[in-house]
Structures are given as C-alpha cells and as structure tokens.
Amino acid sequence: MLCLSPCAPPPHLHLRLLAPAATAKNARRATTMCLGMPRTPEERRARMRQRLPKFQDSSSAAAPPALKVPAPTAPVAAPAPEPVAAPASRTTAERRGSLREMRRVWWVCGVGYWVQGFRCFPWLALNFHLTRGLGLSPAALQLVQNAGNLPLVAKPLFGVLSDAVYIGRAHRLPYISIGALLQLIAWGALAIIPVTGDTFPTQMACILIGNLGASVTEVVSDAIVTEFSRTQKAGVLQSYAFIALAAGSLLGNLSGGYVLLRTQEPKIMFTAFSVLLGFQLALSLSTKETLPSSQENSRSRLVKSSLTSNLRKQFSNLMMAISDDRIFQPLTWIMTSFAVVPILSGTMFCFQTQYLKLDPSVIGLSKVVGQLMVLSLTVLYNRYLKRIPLRRLITGVQIMYALGVLSDLVLVKQINLMFGIPNEIHVLCFSALAEAIAQFKVLPFSVLLSSLCPPGCEGSLFAFFTSGLVFSAILSGIFGVGLSTLIGVSSLDYSSLPLGILLQSLAALLPLGWISFVPEKWTADDKVVIKR
C-alpha cells in the first residue's frame, strides 16, 4: 500500500518501516516493491494517471450511490473546433485581393505602353516646332531626332537597377513613377519655353530628359511583361503590349494631325500630353506591386544584401545571359538588321511637308494607317504566324521591309500621279508601310527572348535588347544623314533622293546574308508555360 501511495518516501526508508520479525524473504519482497516505484515526480504522476481509473472504479463500488463522483468526461466529449473553414475563406479572400492587385498592375503596364505609343502626339508637333519655329534643315532635324534618343541607349543601366534595387519593397512600379515624372517635367517645360533660337539648348535638354523618362518606363514595362509571360501562353502578353502601344500611336497620330491643323500651336499639344502623364503618374503611385517574382524571393535576398553586391550580381547575370549563343546570335541579327539600313526619315518628312506641301493631318493619318498595319500583323502573328519557324518568318518580313522602302521611290518619282493616285492617298496608304513592318519585326524576337530569359534578369536583358535597338536606330539615322549629304540632298534640291531610297532598299536586304544567326526551327509554340 505504501508503494502505491503518491506520497511514498524514498525507497531506502521502506526497510525501516517493516516489522522487526520480517523475514529476509519479506524484506527482499518489500525492497523489490519499493524499488519498482517511480523515482522522479514526472514518473510518479504518469504512474498515477495510469492507475487512477482503477482506483476510482474500486472507490465507486464501495461508496454510496449519492456520493459517487462522475468521471470528468465533459471535456473529452466536447466537439473539436473546425479550423478548416476559416483558413479556406481567408485564402479565397487573399487570392481575390491578389488578383485585383495583379489587374491593377496590368492597368499600369497597359497605360504605360499606351502612353508611350501616344508620344507620337507631341513628337509630331515637335517636328513642326523645330522646322517652322526654329528653321532647322532636314539634316539638322534628323540629327536632333537621333541625338534626342541617346538616353534610350542607357536602358541596360535602368534594367539592372530595377532588377537589383528595391524602392519601398518594390522594384518595378516606383521606376514607372520616376519615368512618368521626368516626362511630365520635360514636356511641361517645353509648353512654357518661348520659341526662339536662344532657347534651343534648353529645349534640347528637355527632349533628352523626356526620352530619359520614357526609357525608364519602357524598360520596366518590358520587365513586367516578361515576368508575367512565363505563366501565360506564348506571345499573348507581348501581343497585348504591342496592341496597347499601337492603339496609343493610332490615336496620337489621328488626333495630333487634326489638332495641329486646327490650332497651328504645338504648345497646346505639349500641355495636353503633360496632363496625360500626370494621370499615369497618379495611377502608378496608387497601385501596389504584385508580381510573380514577389513570392520567389529574390526579393528577400536582394534586400538583405548591399547595393554594390546587388548591382554586381545583376550585371554578372546579364553578362551570363548575353553570352549564351541562343540569346547572343538573335540579338546580334536584329540589331545589325536595323543598323545597316540608312534611314531618311527627316529628309522624307521635309520632302512631304515643304516640297509636296502636304497638310499635317495627312502626315498624322499616314501614321494611323501604319499603326493599323501593326495591329493587324500582331493579331495575325498571335493567331497564325507564330506557328511558322522563326527564320522563315523573319526572312519574309525582311523582304517585305525592303519592298516597303521602295514605296517611297514611287512618291518621289511621282509615279503614282501617272496612275491617277493623288499624293495624299499614296502617303496615307504606303508612307508608313516600311516603318510598320520594322516595328512588327521586333515582336517575334521579344517572344523568343521571353522564353529564354533567366529568372531575375528580365529587366536587364530586355533593357539591353531595347537599348541595342535604339543604338542601332541612331546609327541608322547617322548613316542616313551621311547618305543624304553624300548624294547632295537638301531642302532646296531633292533630285538625288530617288538614288538614296534605292540604296536604302538594297541595304535592307543585306541582313539576309547572316540570317543563320536566327534559330531555324524555333516557333513560339515551343515556349513552356510555367504554372503559378
């Protein structure tokens, strides 16, 4: 009985409690019983929990019925709580909130592409502003156009920054806000500065700042498209971006020519575009960033590291991605295909407005037709053309581009008048044909790079891609200025312009000589969709 008591003394005291007449056998039995007791309080409590039900049963059998204490079974019989329903409802709410925020991010991205396409609205006014207000020659206008694009060459830097440097725990939307703010400052200043020759350096600085902001916005928008494109079908998001860009260009050219014809005041168009940039800035500031990379966490690693190590790591990742032949060779081809063709855009603009005396509305409508072509080609690509092997598709597009350049030769030689086609109709239908084909040519390469881009390098790689295209366009414009100067084209003499257009068309066929850099059998359907 003592050994069963929870308050039993230690085992060495039990021998002293035995009777003196106890035999050795009884002593050994008592010693065995006492040594079998638990030595620690935890062991004693565990032993008592095991034997307590038996003790209660024996006690209840001897006690009167009125004094019987029921076993505490109520807590055991209580139903267990249902913890499943609440988390499920919270998960659904979180998913809905995440989907809402994702849609807002896409609104910001789509508006960004639309605004960048709408930049043709103030740029159309700026061309007239520079030629009529400041009296620039065709060569000088083309130099200003290409020099103003120099900030776009720095896109890789902005891409690396957006990949590696977080602003307020976000690394995409804050940069869109910065780009919109820079553009707002630039175009707002152009709307205030008086039109005199003394203010040309200030106006040139505003042009550079405006293009700097545009380059930041474009880089980040391309990075967002690339991140989301891994979870979607091939070419869908790139087509969405191209459609938004083309829709903005369509409306910008359509309204720009009309407003300029009615008001003859470019500053009104600068002010209107500044208001639109203010709306884009407010939208980007009020949107929370929700991207596929947010859950991966590249973010947590970057935030904990130093800025220098982040930039070094991101630059190393970019160099590693570019050194891959699957990326390097297509990039080389698309960049050189633009660089080797001398562009005569400034010369053709002056020829149409000063020699043929065409209205600004006609020039704007011709750009509208060009953007409609881009939209049509984008839809065709998304439905049918993306199934064609890339090398075969690009070969056909490049030949069409060379033929589109020759359409300007028909206008300069006035061959269209021999068939009874007015200059206005020809400019509307064919003036922007080559430009539209060149713009569409970038789409298949965007889809290709999206499928090959390493995770975490989206902004850097696409910034390098777009800056390479801009640098190629600048080289192309410089070659165009050199060509027009070499053959003697000026604002008073356009007799050598047909020769320049013919040389331009022949140069458009040169990239077919290294078409082997383009993947032969790759199609957009080869892209693997990653499930989120």
mmCIF file of C-alpha atoms in Angstrom, residues 176-381:
data_model
loop_
_atom_site.group_PDB
_atom_site.id
_atom_site.type_symbol
_atom_site.label_atom_id
_atom_site.label_comp_id
_atom_site.label_asym_id
_atom_site.label_seq_id
_atom_site.Cartn_x
_atom_site.Cartn_y
_atom_site.Cartn_z
ATOM 1 C CA ILE A 176 7.420 53.742 -63.735
ATOM 2 C CA SER A 177 6.512 56.652 -61.448
ATOM 3 C CA ILE A 178 10.010 58.128 -61.804
ATOM 4 C CA GLY A 179 9.859 57.835 -65.602
ATOM 5 C CA ALA A 180 6.431 59.456 -65.772
ATOM 6 C CA LEU A 181 7.606 62.297 -63.531
ATOM 7 C CA LEU A 182 10.658 63.008 -65.721
ATOM 8 C CA GLN A 183 8.499 63.111 -68.841
ATOM 9 C CA LEU A 184 5.991 65.384 -67.114
ATOM 10 C CA ILE A 185 8.754 67.850 -66.222
ATOM 11 C CA ALA A 186 10.208 67.796 -69.751
ATOM 12 C CA TRP A 187 7.018 68.259 -71.771
ATOM 13 C CA GLY A 188 5.623 70.741 -69.252
ATOM 14 C CA ALA A 189 8.767 72.855 -69.689
ATOM 15 C CA LEU A 190 8.504 72.682 -73.496
ATOM 16 C CA ALA A 191 4.962 74.046 -73.201
ATOM 17 C CA ILE A 192 6.285 77.125 -71.359
ATOM 18 C CA ILE A 193 9.623 77.899 -73.047
ATOM 19 C CA PRO A 194 9.327 80.574 -75.780
ATOM 20 C CA VAL A 195 10.112 79.605 -79.382
ATOM 21 C CA THR A 196 13.399 81.388 -80.094
ATOM 22 C CA GLY A 197 16.824 80.353 -81.261
ATOM 23 C CA ASP A 198 18.356 81.250 -77.895
ATOM 24 C CA THR A 199 16.245 78.658 -76.098
ATOM 25 C CA PHE A 200 17.298 75.772 -78.348
ATOM 26 C CA PRO A 201 19.819 74.317 -75.806
ATOM 27 C CA THR A 202 17.101 74.341 -73.124
ATOM 28 C CA GLN A 203 14.641 72.691 -75.479
ATOM 29 C CA MET A 204 17.226 70.076 -76.398
ATOM 30 C CA ALA A 205 17.770 69.373 -72.689
ATOM 31 C CA CYS A 206 14.006 68.909 -72.264
ATOM 32 C CA ILE A 207 13.962 66.465 -75.176
ATOM 33 C CA LEU A 208 16.764 64.457 -73.542
ATOM 34 C CA ILE A 209 15.016 64.425 -70.141
ATOM 35 C CA GLY A 210 11.724 63.379 -71.735
ATOM 36 C CA ASN A 211 13.365 60.473 -73.549
ATOM 37 C CA LEU A 212 15.203 59.541 -70.345
ATOM 38 C CA GLY A 213 11.882 59.162 -68.541
ATOM 39 C CA ALA A 214 10.406 57.258 -71.479
ATOM 40 C CA SER A 215 13.335 54.823 -71.477
ATOM 41 C CA VAL A 216 12.885 54.077 -67.760
ATOM 42 C CA THR A 217 9.160 53.425 -68.231
ATOM 43 C CA GLU A 218 9.692 51.209 -71.277
ATOM 44 C CA VAL A 219 12.353 49.107 -69.546
ATOM 45 C CA VAL A 220 10.191 48.407 -66.516
ATOM 46 C CA SER A 221 7.092 47.686 -68.615
ATOM 47 C CA ASP A 222 9.066 45.158 -70.686
ATOM 48 C CA ALA A 223 10.314 43.529 -67.473
ATOM 49 C CA ILE A 224 6.745 43.201 -66.145
ATOM 50 C CA VAL A 225 5.606 41.614 -69.404
ATOM 51 C CA THR A 226 8.496 39.167 -69.293
ATOM 52 C CA GLU A 227 7.772 38.144 -65.687
ATOM 53 C CA PHE A 228 4.085 37.520 -66.337
ATOM 54 C CA SER A 229 4.671 35.863 -69.718
ATOM 55 C CA ARG A 230 6.109 32.766 -68.007
ATOM 56 C CA THR A 231 2.635 31.972 -66.682
ATOM 57 C CA GLN A 232 0.728 32.615 -69.920
ATOM 58 C CA LYS A 233 0.528 31.215 -73.431
ATOM 59 C CA ALA A 234 3.254 32.150 -75.869
ATOM 60 C CA GLY A 235 3.007 35.620 -77.361
ATOM 61 C CA VAL A 236 -0.215 36.624 -75.567
ATOM 62 C CA LEU A 237 1.254 39.287 -73.305
ATOM 63 C CA GLN A 238 3.672 40.576 -75.937
ATOM 64 C CA SER A 239 0.710 40.941 -78.290
ATOM 65 C CA TYR A 240 -1.187 42.765 -75.545
ATOM 66 C CA ALA A 241 1.726 45.183 -75.163
ATOM 67 C CA PHE A 242 2.025 45.718 -78.909
ATOM 68 C CA ILE A 243 -1.715 46.332 -79.219
ATOM 69 C CA ALA A 244 -1.642 48.914 -76.409
ATOM 70 C CA LEU A 245 1.391 50.575 -77.987
ATOM 71 C CA ALA A 246 -0.177 50.601 -81.445
ATOM 72 C CA ALA A 247 -3.518 51.847 -80.094
ATOM 73 C CA GLY A 248 -1.763 54.783 -78.422
ATOM 74 C CA SER A 249 0.154 55.553 -81.608
ATOM 75 C CA LEU A 250 -3.023 55.298 -83.658
ATOM 76 C CA LEU A 251 -4.934 57.765 -81.508
ATOM 77 C CA GLY A 252 -1.902 60.034 -81.121
ATOM 78 C CA ASN A 253 -1.307 60.376 -84.847
ATOM 79 C CA LEU A 254 -5.008 60.673 -85.613
ATOM 80 C CA SER A 255 -5.641 63.425 -83.084
ATOM 81 C CA GLY A 256 -2.220 65.052 -83.470
ATOM 82 C CA GLY A 257 -2.642 65.917 -87.128
ATOM 83 C CA TYR A 258 -6.153 67.246 -86.529
ATOM 84 C CA VAL A 259 -5.204 69.401 -83.522
ATOM 85 C CA LEU A 260 -2.113 70.765 -85.234
ATOM 86 C CA LEU A 261 -4.102 71.616 -88.357
ATOM 87 C CA ARG A 262 -6.788 73.422 -86.342
ATOM 88 C CA THR A 263 -4.621 75.279 -83.845
ATOM 89 C CA GLN A 264 -1.206 75.597 -85.537
ATOM 90 C CA GLU A 265 0.176 75.732 -81.996
ATOM 91 C CA PRO A 266 2.455 72.871 -80.854
ATOM 92 C CA LYS A 267 2.484 74.076 -77.233
ATOM 93 C CA ILE A 268 -1.180 73.106 -76.819
ATOM 94 C CA MET A 269 -0.234 69.529 -77.688
ATOM 95 C CA PHE A 270 2.684 69.623 -75.239
ATOM 96 C CA THR A 271 0.312 70.712 -72.469
ATOM 97 C CA ALA A 272 -2.256 68.014 -73.299
ATOM 98 C CA PHE A 273 0.395 65.314 -73.195
ATOM 99 C CA SER A 274 1.629 66.626 -69.840
ATOM 100 C CA VAL A 275 -1.876 66.155 -68.408
ATOM 101 C CA LEU A 276 -1.880 62.556 -69.632
ATOM 102 C CA LEU A 277 1.497 61.958 -67.984
ATOM 103 C CA GLY A 278 0.088 63.307 -64.735
ATOM 104 C CA PHE A 279 -2.663 60.684 -64.892
ATOM 105 C CA GLN A 280 -0.101 57.917 -65.477
ATOM 106 C CA LEU A 281 1.952 59.151 -62.513
ATOM 107 C CA ALA A 282 -1.085 59.157 -60.192
ATOM 108 C CA LEU A 283 -2.095 55.643 -61.305
ATOM 109 C CA SER A 284 1.368 54.177 -60.724
ATOM 110 C CA LEU A 285 1.662 55.786 -57.283
ATOM 111 C CA SER A 286 -1.716 54.412 -56.145
ATOM 112 C CA THR A 287 -1.044 50.805 -57.232
ATOM 113 C CA LYS A 288 0.539 48.099 -55.089
ATOM 114 C CA GLU A 289 3.139 45.974 -56.814
ATOM 115 C CA THR A 290 2.120 42.320 -57.281
ATOM 116 C CA LEU A 291 4.468 40.294 -59.456
ATOM 117 C CA PRO A 292 5.333 36.589 -59.836
ATOM 118 C CA SER A 293 8.821 37.315 -58.525
ATOM 119 C CA SER A 294 7.415 38.649 -55.258
ATOM 120 C CA GLN A 295 6.716 35.142 -53.976
ATOM 121 C CA GLU A 296 10.049 33.672 -55.079
ATOM 122 C CA ASN A 297 12.231 35.793 -53.169
ATOM 123 C CA SER A 298 14.913 37.028 -54.951
ATOM 124 C CA ARG A 299 13.435 39.990 -53.092
ATOM 125 C CA SER A 300 14.428 38.928 -49.577
ATOM 126 C CA ARG A 301 17.923 38.074 -50.761
ATOM 127 C CA LEU A 302 18.375 41.401 -52.524
ATOM 128 C CA VAL A 303 17.056 43.484 -49.669
ATOM 129 C CA LYS A 304 19.476 41.902 -47.210
ATOM 130 C CA SER A 305 22.479 42.375 -49.470
ATOM 131 C CA SER A 306 24.359 45.592 -50.083
ATOM 132 C CA LEU A 307 23.611 47.778 -53.094
ATOM 133 C CA THR A 308 27.049 47.208 -54.598
ATOM 134 C CA SER A 309 26.798 43.435 -54.356
ATOM 135 C CA ASN A 310 23.288 43.511 -55.814
ATOM 136 C CA LEU A 311 24.395 45.526 -58.828
ATOM 137 C CA ARG A 312 27.483 43.389 -59.316
ATOM 138 C CA LYS A 313 25.450 40.198 -59.159
ATOM 139 C CA GLN A 314 22.806 41.530 -61.539
ATOM 140 C CA PHE A 315 25.410 42.712 -64.032
ATOM 141 C CA SER A 316 27.098 39.307 -63.842
ATOM 142 C CA ASN A 317 23.747 37.604 -64.515
ATOM 143 C CA LEU A 318 23.192 39.864 -67.526
ATOM 144 C CA MET A 319 26.614 39.063 -68.978
ATOM 145 C CA MET A 320 25.998 35.358 -68.439
ATOM 146 C CA ALA A 321 22.623 35.569 -70.204
ATOM 147 C CA ILE A 322 24.006 37.517 -73.162
ATOM 148 C CA SER A 323 26.953 35.135 -73.571
ATOM 149 C CA ASP A 324 24.526 32.295 -74.264
ATOM 150 C CA ASP A 325 24.563 31.674 -78.033
ATOM 151 C CA ARG A 326 20.797 31.127 -78.083
ATOM 152 C CA ILE A 327 20.405 34.748 -76.949
ATOM 153 C CA PHE A 328 23.522 36.386 -78.371
ATOM 154 C CA GLN A 329 23.036 35.394 -82.003
ATOM 155 C CA PRO A 330 19.388 36.545 -82.382
ATOM 156 C CA LEU A 331 20.265 39.793 -80.609
ATOM 157 C CA THR A 332 23.155 40.357 -82.984
ATOM 158 C CA TRP A 333 20.971 39.794 -86.028
ATOM 159 C CA ILE A 334 18.068 42.044 -85.011
ATOM 160 C CA MET A 335 20.405 44.897 -84.046
ATOM 161 C CA THR A 336 22.521 44.763 -87.176
ATOM 162 C CA SER A 337 19.422 44.431 -89.380
ATOM 163 C CA PHE A 338 18.428 47.948 -88.269
ATOM 164 C CA ALA A 339 21.907 49.458 -88.105
ATOM 165 C CA VAL A 340 22.973 48.705 -91.694
ATOM 166 C CA VAL A 341 19.936 50.417 -93.274
ATOM 167 C CA PRO A 342 20.358 54.224 -93.628
ATOM 168 C CA ILE A 343 17.113 55.925 -92.588
ATOM 169 C CA LEU A 344 15.963 59.061 -94.422
ATOM 170 C CA SER A 345 13.031 59.890 -92.126
ATOM 171 C CA GLY A 346 13.901 63.563 -91.629
ATOM 172 C CA THR A 347 14.528 64.029 -95.332
ATOM 173 C CA MET A 348 11.217 62.392 -96.282
ATOM 174 C CA PHE A 349 9.352 64.498 -93.708
ATOM 175 C CA CYS A 350 10.727 67.719 -95.177
ATOM 176 C CA PHE A 351 10.054 66.467 -98.727
ATOM 177 C CA GLN A 352 6.396 65.760 -97.913
ATOM 178 C CA THR A 353 5.748 68.975 -95.968
ATOM 179 C CA GLN A 354 7.948 71.504 -97.821
ATOM 180 C CA TYR A 355 8.111 70.174 -101.389
ATOM 181 C CA LEU A 356 4.729 68.442 -101.749
ATOM 182 C CA LYS A 357 3.013 70.903 -99.326
ATOM 183 C CA LEU A 358 1.033 68.183 -97.579
ATOM 184 C CA ASP A 359 -1.078 69.085 -94.527
ATOM 185 C CA PRO A 360 -0.061 67.873 -91.079
ATOM 186 C CA SER A 361 -3.324 65.932 -90.910
ATOM 187 C CA VAL A 362 -2.216 63.812 -93.871
ATOM 188 C CA ILE A 363 1.100 63.021 -92.177
ATOM 189 C CA GLY A 364 -0.728 62.110 -88.973
ATOM 190 C CA LEU A 365 -3.253 59.916 -90.791
ATOM 191 C CA SER A 366 -0.437 58.088 -92.572
ATOM 192 C CA LYS A 367 0.966 57.148 -89.165
ATOM 193 C CA VAL A 368 -2.514 55.970 -88.161
ATOM 194 C CA VAL A 369 -2.604 53.640 -91.152
ATOM 195 C CA GLY A 370 0.842 52.368 -90.169
ATOM 196 C CA GLN A 371 -0.318 51.553 -86.651
ATOM 197 C CA LEU A 372 -3.381 49.783 -88.059
ATOM 198 C CA MET A 373 -0.953 47.658 -90.058
ATOM 199 C CA VAL A 374 0.988 46.877 -86.876
ATOM 200 C CA LEU A 375 -2.223 45.896 -85.095
ATOM 201 C CA SER A 376 -3.246 43.651 -87.971
ATOM 202 C CA LEU A 377 0.151 41.985 -88.152
ATOM 203 C CA THR A 378 0.143 41.476 -84.374
ATOM 204 C CA VAL A 379 -3.246 39.756 -84.488
ATOM 205 C CA LEU A 380 -2.099 37.611 -87.402
ATOM 206 C CA TYR A 381 1.044 36.653 -85.523
#
